[in-house]
Tab-separated table of C-alpha atoms in Angstrom:
chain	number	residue	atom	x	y	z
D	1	UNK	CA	0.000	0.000	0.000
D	2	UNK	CA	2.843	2.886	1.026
D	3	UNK	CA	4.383	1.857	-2.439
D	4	UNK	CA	1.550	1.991	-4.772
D	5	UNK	CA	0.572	5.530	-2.508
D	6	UNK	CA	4.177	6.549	-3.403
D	7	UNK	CA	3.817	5.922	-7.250
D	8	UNK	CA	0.271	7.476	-7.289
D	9	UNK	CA	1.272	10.861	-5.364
D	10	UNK	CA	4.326	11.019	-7.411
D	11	UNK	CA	2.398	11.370	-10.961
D	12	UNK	CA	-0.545	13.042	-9.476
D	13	UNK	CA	-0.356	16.133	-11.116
D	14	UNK	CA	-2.537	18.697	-9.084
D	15	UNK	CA	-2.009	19.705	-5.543
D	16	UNK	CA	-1.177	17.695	-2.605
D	17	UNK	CA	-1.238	19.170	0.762
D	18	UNK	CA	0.538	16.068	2.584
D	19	UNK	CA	0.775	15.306	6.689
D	20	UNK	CA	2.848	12.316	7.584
D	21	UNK	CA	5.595	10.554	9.697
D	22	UNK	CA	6.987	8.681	6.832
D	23	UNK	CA	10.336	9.577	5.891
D	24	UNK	CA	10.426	7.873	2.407
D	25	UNK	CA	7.136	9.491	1.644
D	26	UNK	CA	7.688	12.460	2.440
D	27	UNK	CA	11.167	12.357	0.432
D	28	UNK	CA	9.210	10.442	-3.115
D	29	UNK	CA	6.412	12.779	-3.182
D	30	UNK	CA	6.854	16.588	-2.343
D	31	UNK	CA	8.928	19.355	-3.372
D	32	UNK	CA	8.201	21.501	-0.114
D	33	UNK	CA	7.748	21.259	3.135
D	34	UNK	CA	6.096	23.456	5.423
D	35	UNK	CA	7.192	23.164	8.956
D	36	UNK	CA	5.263	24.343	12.266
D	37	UNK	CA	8.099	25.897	14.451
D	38	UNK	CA	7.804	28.398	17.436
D	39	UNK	CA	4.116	29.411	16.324
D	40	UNK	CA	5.440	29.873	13.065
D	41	UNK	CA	5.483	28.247	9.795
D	42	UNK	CA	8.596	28.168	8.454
D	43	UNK	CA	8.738	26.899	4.385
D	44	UNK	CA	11.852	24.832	2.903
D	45	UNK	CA	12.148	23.416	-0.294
D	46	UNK	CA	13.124	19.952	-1.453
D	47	UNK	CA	12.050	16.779	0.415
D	48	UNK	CA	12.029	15.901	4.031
D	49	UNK	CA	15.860	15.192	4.095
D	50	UNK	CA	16.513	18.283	2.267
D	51	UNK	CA	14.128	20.077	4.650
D	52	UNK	CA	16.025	17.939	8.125
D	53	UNK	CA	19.862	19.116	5.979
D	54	UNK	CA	18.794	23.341	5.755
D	55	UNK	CA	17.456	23.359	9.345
D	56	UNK	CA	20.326	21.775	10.646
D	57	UNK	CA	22.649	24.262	9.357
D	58	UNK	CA	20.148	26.969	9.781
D	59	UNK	CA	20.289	25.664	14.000
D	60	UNK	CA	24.203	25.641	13.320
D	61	UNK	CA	24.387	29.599	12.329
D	62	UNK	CA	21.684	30.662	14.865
D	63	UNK	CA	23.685	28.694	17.740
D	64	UNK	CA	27.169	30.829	16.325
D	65	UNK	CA	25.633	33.956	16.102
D	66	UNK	CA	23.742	33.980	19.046
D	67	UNK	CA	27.164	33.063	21.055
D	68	UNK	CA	29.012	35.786	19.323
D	69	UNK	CA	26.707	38.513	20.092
D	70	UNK	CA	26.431	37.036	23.846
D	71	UNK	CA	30.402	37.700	23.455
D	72	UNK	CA	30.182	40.932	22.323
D	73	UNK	CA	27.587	42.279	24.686
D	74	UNK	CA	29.879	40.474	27.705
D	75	UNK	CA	32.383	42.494	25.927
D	76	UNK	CA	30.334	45.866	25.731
D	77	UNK	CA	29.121	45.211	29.705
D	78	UNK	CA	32.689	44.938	30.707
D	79	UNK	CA	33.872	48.327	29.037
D	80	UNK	CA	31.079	49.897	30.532
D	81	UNK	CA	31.001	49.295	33.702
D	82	UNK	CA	34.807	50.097	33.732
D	83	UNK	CA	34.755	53.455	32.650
D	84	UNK	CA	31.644	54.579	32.771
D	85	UNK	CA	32.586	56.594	36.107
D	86	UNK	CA	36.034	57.830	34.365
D	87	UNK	CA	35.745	61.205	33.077
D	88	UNK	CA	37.996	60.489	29.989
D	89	UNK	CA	36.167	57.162	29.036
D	90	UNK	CA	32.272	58.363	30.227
D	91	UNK	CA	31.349	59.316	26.819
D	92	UNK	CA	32.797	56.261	24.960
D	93	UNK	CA	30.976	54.025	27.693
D	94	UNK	CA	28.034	55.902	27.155
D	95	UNK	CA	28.089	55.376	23.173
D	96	UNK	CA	28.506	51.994	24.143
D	97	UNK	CA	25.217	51.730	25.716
D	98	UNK	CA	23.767	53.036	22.893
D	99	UNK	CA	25.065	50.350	20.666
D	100	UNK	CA	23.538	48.038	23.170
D	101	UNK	CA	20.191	49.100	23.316
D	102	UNK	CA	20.435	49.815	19.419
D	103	UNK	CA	21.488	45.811	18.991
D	104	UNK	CA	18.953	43.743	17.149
D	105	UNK	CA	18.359	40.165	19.371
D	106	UNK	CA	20.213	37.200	17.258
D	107	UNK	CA	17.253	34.697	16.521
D	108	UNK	CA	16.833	32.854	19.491
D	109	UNK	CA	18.112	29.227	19.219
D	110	UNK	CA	15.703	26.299	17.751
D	111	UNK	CA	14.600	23.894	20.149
D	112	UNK	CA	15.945	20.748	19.113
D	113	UNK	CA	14.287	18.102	20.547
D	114	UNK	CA	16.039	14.934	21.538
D	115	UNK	CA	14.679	11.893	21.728
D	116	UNK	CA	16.412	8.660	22.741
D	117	UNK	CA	15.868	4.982	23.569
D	118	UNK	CA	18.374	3.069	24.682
D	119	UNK	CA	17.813	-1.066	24.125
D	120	UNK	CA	19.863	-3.067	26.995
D	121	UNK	CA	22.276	-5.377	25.743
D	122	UNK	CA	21.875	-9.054	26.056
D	123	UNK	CA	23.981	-11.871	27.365
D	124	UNK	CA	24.867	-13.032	23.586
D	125	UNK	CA	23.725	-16.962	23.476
D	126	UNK	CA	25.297	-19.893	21.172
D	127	UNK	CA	23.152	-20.289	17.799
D	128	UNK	CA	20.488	-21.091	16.716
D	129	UNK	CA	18.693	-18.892	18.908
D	130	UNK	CA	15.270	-20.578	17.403
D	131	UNK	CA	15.036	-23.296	14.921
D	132	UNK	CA	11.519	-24.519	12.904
D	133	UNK	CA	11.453	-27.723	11.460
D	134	UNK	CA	8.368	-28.527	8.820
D	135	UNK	CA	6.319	-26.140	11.164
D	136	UNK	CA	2.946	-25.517	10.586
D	137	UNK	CA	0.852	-22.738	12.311
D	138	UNK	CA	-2.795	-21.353	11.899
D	139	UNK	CA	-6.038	-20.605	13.438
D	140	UNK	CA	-8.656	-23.341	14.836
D	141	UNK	CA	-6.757	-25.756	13.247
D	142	UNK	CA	-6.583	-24.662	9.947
D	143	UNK	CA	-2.931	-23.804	8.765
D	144	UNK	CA	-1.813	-20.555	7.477
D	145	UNK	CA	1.759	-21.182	7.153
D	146	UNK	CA	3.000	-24.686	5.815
D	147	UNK	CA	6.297	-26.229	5.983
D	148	UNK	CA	8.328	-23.657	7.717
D	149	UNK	CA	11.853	-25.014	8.154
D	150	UNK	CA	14.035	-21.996	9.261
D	151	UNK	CA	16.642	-20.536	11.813
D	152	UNK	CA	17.039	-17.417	13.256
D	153	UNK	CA	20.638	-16.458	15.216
D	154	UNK	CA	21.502	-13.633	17.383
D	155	UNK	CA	23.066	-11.720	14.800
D	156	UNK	CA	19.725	-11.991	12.448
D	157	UNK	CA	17.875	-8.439	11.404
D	158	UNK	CA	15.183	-9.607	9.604
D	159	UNK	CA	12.392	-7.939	7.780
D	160	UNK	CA	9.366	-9.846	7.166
D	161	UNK	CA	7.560	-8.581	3.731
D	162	UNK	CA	4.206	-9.582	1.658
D	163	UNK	CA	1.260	-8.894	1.075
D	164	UNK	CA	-1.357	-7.999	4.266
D	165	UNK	CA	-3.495	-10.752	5.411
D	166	UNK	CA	-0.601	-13.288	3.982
D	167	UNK	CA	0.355	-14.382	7.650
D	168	UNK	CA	3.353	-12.048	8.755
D	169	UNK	CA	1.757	-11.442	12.338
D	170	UNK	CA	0.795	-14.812	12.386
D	171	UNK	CA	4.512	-16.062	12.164
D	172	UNK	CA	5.560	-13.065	14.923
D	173	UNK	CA	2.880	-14.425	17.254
D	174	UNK	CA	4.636	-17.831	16.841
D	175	UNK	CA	7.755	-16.961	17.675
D	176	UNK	CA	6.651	-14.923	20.696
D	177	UNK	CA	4.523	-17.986	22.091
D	178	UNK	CA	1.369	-16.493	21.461
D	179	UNK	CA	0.309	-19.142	18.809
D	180	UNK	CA	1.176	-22.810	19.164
D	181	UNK	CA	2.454	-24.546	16.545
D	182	UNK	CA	-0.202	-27.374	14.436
D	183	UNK	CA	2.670	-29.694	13.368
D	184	UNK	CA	6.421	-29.869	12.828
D	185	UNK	CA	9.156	-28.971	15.406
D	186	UNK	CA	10.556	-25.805	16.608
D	187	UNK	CA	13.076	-25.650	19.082
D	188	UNK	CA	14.041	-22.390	21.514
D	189	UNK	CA	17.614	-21.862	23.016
D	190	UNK	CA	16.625	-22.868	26.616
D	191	UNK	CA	18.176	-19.513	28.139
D	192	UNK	CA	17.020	-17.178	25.566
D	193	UNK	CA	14.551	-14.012	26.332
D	194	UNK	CA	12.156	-12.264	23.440
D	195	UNK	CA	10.640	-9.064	23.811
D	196	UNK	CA	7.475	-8.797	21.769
D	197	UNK	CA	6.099	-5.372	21.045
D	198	UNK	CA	2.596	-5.296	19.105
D	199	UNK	CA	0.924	-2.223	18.512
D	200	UNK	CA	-2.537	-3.835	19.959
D	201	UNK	CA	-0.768	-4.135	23.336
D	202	UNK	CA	-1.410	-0.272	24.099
D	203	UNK	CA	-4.849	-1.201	24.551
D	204	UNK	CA	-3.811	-3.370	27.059
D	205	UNK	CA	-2.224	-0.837	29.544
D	206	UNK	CA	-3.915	0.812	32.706
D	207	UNK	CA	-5.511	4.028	31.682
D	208	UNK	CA	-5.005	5.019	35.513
D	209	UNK	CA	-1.551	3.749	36.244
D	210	UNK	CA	1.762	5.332	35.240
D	211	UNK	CA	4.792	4.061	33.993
D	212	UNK	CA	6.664	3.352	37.122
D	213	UNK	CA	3.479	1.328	38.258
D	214	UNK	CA	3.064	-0.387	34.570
D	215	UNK	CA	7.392	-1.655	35.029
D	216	UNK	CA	6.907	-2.455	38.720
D	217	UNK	CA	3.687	-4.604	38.519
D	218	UNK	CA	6.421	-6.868	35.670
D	219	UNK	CA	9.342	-6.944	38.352
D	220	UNK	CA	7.829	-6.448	42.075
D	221	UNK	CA	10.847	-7.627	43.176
D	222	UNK	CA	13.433	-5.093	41.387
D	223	UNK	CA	14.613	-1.678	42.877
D	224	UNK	CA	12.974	1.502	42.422
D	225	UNK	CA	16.140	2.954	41.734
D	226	UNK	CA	17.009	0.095	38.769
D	227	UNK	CA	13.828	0.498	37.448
D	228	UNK	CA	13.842	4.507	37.548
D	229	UNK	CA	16.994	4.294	35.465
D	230	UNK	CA	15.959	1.573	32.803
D	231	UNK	CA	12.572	3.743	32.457
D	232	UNK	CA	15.044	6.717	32.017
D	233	UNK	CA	16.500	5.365	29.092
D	234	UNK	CA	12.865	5.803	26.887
D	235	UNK	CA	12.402	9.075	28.210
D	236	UNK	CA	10.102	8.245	31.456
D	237	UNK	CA	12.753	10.686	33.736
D	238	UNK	CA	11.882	12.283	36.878
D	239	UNK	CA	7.794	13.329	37.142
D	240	UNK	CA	7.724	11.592	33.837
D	241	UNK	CA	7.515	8.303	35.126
D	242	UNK	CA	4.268	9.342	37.253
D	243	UNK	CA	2.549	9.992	34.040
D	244	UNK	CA	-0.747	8.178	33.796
D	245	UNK	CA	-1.068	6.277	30.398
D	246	UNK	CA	-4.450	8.101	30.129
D	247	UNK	CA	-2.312	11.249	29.609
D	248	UNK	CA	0.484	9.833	27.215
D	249	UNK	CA	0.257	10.553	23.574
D	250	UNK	CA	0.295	7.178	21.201
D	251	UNK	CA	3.933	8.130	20.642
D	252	UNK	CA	4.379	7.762	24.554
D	253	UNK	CA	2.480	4.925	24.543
D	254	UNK	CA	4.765	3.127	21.971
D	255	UNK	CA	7.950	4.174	23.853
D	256	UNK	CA	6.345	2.582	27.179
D	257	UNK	CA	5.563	-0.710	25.313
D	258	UNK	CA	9.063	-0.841	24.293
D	259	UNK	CA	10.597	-0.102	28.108
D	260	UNK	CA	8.372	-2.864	29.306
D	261	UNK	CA	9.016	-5.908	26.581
D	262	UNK	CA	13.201	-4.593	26.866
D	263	UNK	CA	13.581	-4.929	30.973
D	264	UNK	CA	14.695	-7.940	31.268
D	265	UNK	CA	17.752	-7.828	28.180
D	266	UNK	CA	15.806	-10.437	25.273
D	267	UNK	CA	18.556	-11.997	22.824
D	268	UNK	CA	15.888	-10.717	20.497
D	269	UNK	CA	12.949	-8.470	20.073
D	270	UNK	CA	9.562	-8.959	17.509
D	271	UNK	CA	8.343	-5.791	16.339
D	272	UNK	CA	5.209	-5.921	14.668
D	273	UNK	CA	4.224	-2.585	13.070
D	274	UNK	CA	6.302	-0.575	15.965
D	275	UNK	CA	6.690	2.920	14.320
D	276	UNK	CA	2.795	3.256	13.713
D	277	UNK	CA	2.205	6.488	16.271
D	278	UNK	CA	5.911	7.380	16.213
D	279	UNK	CA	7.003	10.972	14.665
D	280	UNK	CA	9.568	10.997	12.307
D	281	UNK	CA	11.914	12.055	15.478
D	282	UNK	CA	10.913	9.388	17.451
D	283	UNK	CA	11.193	6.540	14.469
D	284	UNK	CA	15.144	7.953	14.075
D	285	UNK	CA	15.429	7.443	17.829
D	286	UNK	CA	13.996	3.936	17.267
D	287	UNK	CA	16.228	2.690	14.412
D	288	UNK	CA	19.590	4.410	16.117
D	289	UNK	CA	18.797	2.059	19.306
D	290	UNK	CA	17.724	-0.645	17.006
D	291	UNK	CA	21.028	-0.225	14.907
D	292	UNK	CA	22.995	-0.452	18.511
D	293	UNK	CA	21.404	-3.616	20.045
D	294	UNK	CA	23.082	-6.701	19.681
D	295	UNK	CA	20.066	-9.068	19.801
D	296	UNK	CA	18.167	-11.007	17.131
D	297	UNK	CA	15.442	-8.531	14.927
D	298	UNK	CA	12.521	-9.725	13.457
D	299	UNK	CA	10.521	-7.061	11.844
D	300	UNK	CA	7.221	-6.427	10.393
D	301	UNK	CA	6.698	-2.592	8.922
D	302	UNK	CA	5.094	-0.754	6.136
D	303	UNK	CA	7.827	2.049	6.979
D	304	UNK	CA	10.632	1.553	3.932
D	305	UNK	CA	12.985	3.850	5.348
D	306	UNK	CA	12.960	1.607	8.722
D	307	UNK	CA	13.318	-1.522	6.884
D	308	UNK	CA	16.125	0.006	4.841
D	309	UNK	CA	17.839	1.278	7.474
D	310	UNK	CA	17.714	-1.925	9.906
D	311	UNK	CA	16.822	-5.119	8.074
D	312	UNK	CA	20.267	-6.993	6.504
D	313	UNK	CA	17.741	-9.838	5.149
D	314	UNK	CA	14.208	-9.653	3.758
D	315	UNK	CA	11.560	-12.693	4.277
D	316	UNK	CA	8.761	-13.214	2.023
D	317	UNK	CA	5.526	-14.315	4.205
D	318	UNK	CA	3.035	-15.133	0.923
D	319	UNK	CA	0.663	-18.400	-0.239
D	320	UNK	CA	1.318	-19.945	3.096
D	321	UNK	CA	4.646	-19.769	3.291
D	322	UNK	CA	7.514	-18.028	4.754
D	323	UNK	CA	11.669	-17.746	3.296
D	324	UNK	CA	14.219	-16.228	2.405
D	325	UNK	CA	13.811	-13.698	-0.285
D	326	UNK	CA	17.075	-12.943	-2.568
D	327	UNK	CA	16.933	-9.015	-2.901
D	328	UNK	CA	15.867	-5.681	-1.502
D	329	UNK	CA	13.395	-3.283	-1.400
D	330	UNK	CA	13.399	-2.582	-5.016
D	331	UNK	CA	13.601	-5.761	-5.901
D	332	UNK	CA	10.478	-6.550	-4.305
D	333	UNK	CA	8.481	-3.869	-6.165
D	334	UNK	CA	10.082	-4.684	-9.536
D	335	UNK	CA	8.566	-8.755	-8.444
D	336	UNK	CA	5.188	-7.070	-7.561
D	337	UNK	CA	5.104	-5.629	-10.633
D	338	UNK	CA	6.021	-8.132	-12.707
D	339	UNK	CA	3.357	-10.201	-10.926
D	340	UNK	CA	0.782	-7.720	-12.185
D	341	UNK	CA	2.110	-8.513	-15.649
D	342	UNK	CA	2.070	-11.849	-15.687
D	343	UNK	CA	-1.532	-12.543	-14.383
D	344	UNK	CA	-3.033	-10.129	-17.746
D	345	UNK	CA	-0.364	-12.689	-19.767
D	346	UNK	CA	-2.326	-15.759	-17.905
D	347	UNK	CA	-6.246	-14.001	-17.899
D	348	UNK	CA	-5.138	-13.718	-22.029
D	349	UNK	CA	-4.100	-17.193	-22.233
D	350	UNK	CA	-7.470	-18.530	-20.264
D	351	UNK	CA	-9.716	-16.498	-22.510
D	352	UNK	CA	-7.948	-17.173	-25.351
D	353	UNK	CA	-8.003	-21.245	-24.852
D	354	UNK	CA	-11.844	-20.721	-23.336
D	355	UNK	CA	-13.502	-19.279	-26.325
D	356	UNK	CA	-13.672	-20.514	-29.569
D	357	UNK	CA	-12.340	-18.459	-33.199
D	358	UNK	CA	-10.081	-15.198	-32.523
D	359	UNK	CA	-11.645	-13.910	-35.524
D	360	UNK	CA	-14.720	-13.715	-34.650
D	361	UNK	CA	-13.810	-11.966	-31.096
D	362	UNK	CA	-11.958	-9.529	-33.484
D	363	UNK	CA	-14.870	-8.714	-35.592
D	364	UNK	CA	-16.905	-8.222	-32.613
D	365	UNK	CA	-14.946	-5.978	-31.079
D	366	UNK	CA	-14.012	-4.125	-34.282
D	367	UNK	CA	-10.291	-4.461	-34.516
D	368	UNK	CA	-9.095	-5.244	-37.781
D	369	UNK	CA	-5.366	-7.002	-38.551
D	370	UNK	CA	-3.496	-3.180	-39.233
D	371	UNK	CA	-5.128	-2.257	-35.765
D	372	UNK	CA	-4.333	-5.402	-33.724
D	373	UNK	CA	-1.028	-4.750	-35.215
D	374	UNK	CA	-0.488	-1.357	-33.500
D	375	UNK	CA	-1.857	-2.380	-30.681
D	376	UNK	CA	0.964	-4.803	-30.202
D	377	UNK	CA	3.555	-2.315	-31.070
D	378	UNK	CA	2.457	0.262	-28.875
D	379	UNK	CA	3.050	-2.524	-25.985
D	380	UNK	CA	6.289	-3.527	-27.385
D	381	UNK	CA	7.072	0.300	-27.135
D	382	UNK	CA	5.578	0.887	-24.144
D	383	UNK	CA	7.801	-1.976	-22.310
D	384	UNK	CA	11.023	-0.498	-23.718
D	385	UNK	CA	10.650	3.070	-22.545
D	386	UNK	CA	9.457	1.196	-18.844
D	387	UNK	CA	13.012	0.062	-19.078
D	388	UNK	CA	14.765	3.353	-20.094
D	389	UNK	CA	12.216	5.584	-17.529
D	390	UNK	CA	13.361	3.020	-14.856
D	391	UNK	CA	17.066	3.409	-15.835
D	392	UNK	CA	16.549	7.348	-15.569
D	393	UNK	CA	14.762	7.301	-12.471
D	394	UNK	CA	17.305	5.295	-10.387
D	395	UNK	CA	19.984	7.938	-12.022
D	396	UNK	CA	17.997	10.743	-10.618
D	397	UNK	CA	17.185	9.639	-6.755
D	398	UNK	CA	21.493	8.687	-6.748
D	399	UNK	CA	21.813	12.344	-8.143
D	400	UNK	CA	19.648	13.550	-4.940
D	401	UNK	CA	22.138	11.426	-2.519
D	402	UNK	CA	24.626	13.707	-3.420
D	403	UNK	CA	26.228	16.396	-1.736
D	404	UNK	CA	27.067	18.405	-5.190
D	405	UNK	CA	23.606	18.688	-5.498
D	406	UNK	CA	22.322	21.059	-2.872
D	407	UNK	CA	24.782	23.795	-3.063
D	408	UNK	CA	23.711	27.014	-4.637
D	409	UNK	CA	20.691	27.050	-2.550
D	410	UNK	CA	19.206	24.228	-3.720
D	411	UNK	CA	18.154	24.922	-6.908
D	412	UNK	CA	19.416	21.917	-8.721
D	413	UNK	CA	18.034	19.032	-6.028
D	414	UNK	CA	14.353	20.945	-6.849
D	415	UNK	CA	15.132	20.933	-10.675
D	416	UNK	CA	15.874	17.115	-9.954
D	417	UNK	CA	13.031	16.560	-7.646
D	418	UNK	CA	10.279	17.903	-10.204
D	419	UNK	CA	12.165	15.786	-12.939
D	420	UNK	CA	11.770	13.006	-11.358
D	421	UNK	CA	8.206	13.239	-10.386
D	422	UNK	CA	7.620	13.929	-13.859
D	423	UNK	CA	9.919	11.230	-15.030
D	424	UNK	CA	7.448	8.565	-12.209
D	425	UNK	CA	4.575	9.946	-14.495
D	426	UNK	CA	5.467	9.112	-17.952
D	427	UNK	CA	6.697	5.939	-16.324
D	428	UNK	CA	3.285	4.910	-14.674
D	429	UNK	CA	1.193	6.349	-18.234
D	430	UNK	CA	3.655	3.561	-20.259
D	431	UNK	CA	2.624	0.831	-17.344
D	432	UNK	CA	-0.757	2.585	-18.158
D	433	UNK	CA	-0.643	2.162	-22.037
D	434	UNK	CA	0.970	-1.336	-21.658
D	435	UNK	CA	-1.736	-2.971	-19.329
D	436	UNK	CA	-4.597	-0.951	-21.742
D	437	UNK	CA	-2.906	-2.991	-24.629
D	438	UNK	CA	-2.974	-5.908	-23.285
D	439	UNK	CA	-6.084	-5.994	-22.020
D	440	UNK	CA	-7.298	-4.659	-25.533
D	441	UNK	CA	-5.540	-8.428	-26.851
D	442	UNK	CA	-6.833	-10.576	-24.285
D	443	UNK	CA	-10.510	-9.752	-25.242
D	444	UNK	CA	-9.368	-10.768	-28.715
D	445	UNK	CA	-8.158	-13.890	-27.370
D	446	UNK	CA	-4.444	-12.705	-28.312
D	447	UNK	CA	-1.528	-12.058	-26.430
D	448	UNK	CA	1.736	-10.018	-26.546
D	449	UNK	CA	4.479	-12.602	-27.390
């Protein structure tokens, strides 16, 4: 779904006023962004990392000039109140106070808000950490996924992918012991701890407790002191901590879920969905502490940039079954799309085998020989220029990783950006025109060969 919205906001050619935490959409879709800062909004152009590069350095020169002119009027303070008494130096002093009340306020510094979680680390453990042998798992009996026969080791960061509905919770729930399996083995390092984070679990908290109460009804027997410091390291600090969930933002929420499934150090955590009410702040936060544990990772996300950024190997969760898949990201959506080709190839090969004499289907449909002709050069066509648009477009998004690119204010990353939206458009009309052909032949009963 975030890929096909991607594609469609990219070629949409009126306006889009756009509110999101997703990085990657954010960066695929618009050429501005307007930001809400100290009651003001504050425009930038380019995409959300262009917007996150300009008010870093814009932070950068109000933090320099606001500490030179505290120097200078520590400077202009000291002069005066050393000779403004002094009959030689009264007048000098005096024009120095001037200049003082004359001196223009440097912008005061942006806030910048920090945001930090901080995973334990765990006592590492011998592999496999979890192995599944010809598993099978489901609902009320019935399977969902068949044959499962993988392992998953300590050093593992793994991304599960497919389509929704395919079973990718279903195989998270496993591993957490949440589902039993139907059939087949799977076998657990006997010492090994999971934290499980799923975003239904905020439902599950104590409107009326806070987060000290939520950590110490887990560990009654801990310290308040330990348990003060590991709620410290998501942000719970101080008053904080007495916070009653009924008063924490979803964001909050999230970061409390994650304190409570990390206390006790798992060898590996099972996110499923964890970003969904993070900011775009609060997802960096996420993947930094993610990046810096030393446990197993198995992750389910709509969130590209957080796959991206964590994941080192992708598994495909689809027709009941769950492996390895050879590839990335991009990969995948060049497989999804070639998936959507293939099954017009196959609905023209049915019809065409199901129904009698092409010619007649022709006739019916008015398409003479010279017409069915250009049809199937305009899909020949079509295909080609998919290939060159495609070869363009990766060109342009490494152009935009570049530093060259966004000097001289900028102008050449937005002379990219609106290139390559309008590159993404003439690439989805020639998907556009290719699908229409074929369609167009499979009602004859023909197909593009």
């Amino acid at each position: 779904p975030v890929i096909w919205l991607e594609n469609h906001l990219a070629r949409w050619e009126g306006t889009v006023i756009l509110i999101s935490h997703e990085r990657s959409l954010l960066n695929n879709t618009v050429h501005e962004i307007v930001h809400l800062e100290s009651r003001m909004l504050q425009r930038y152009t380019g995409g959300y990392n262009d917007f996150e590069r300009i008010r870093r350095e814009k932070v950068a020169h109000q933090v320099k000039s606001h500490t030179k002119q505290q120097a200078e009027i520590k400077r202009i303070n000291k002069f005066v109140e050393r000779f403004r008494y002094k009959a030689t130096k009264a007048r000098q002093a005096q024009s120095r106070l001037k200049m003082l009340e004359r001196m223009q306020p440097a912008a005061s510094v942006i806030e910048d808000r920090t945001i930090s979680f901080a995973f334990p680390q765990p006592d590492p453990l011998p592999p496999p950490l979890i192995s599944l042998d010809q598993v099978q798992v489901g609902y009320d009996g019935i399977a969902v996924l068949h044959n499962l026969n993988l392992r998953i080791d300590m050093d593992d960061r793994i991304a599960l992918i497919g389509p929704n509905g395919n079973g990718k919770s279903t195989f998270i729930r496993l591993l957490a012991g949440r589902l039993k399996r139907l059939s087949g083995e799977l076998t657990k390092s006997k010492k090994l701890k999971i934290g499980y984070f799923a975003q239904h679990q905020a439902e599950e908290l104590t409107a009326n407790s806070n987060a000290f109460e939520h950590l110490k009804l887990l560990h009654p027997n801990e310290t308040e002191n330990r348990l003060r410091a590991h709620l410290g390291r998501f942000g719970f600090e101080g008053e904080r901590a007495n916070t009653k969930v009924s008063n924490l933002s979803g964001g909050e929420k999230a970061k409390l879920l994650f304190c409570l499934i990390t206390k006790e150090n798992p060898q590996m955590v099972l996110l499923d969905e964890p970003t969904n009410h993070l900011d775009i702040d609060a997802k960096e936060a996420l993947i930094e502490a993610l990046n810096e544990f030393e446990g197993a990772i198995i992750l389910v996300s709509h969130d590209p940039h957080l796959i991206r950024l964590v994941a080192d190997h992708l598994w495909l969760v689809e027709d009941g079954n769950c492996q390895p898949f050879e590839g990335d990201l991009v990969d995948y959506e060049r497989l999804l799309l070639k998936k959507r080709r293939a099954n017009v190839s196959r609905n023209a090969t049915r019809i065409s085998s199901s129904k009698g004499d092409t010619n007649i289907k022709r006739k019916q449909l008015g398409l003479t020989r010279n017409k069915l002709s250009s049809i199937k050069r305009r899909a020949t066509e079509a295909e080609n220029k998919m290939i060159q648009l495609s070869k363009i477009i990766k060109e342009l998004e490494f152009r935009l990783t570049e530093s060259e690119t966004y000097k001289k204010g900028g102008l050449e990353a937005k002379t990219i950006q609106k290139e390559l939206g309008s590159t993404k458009k003439a690439l989805f009309d020639e998907e556009a025109a290719w699908l229409d052909a074929q369609e167009t032949l499979e009602a004859a009963g023909l197909r593009l060969k």
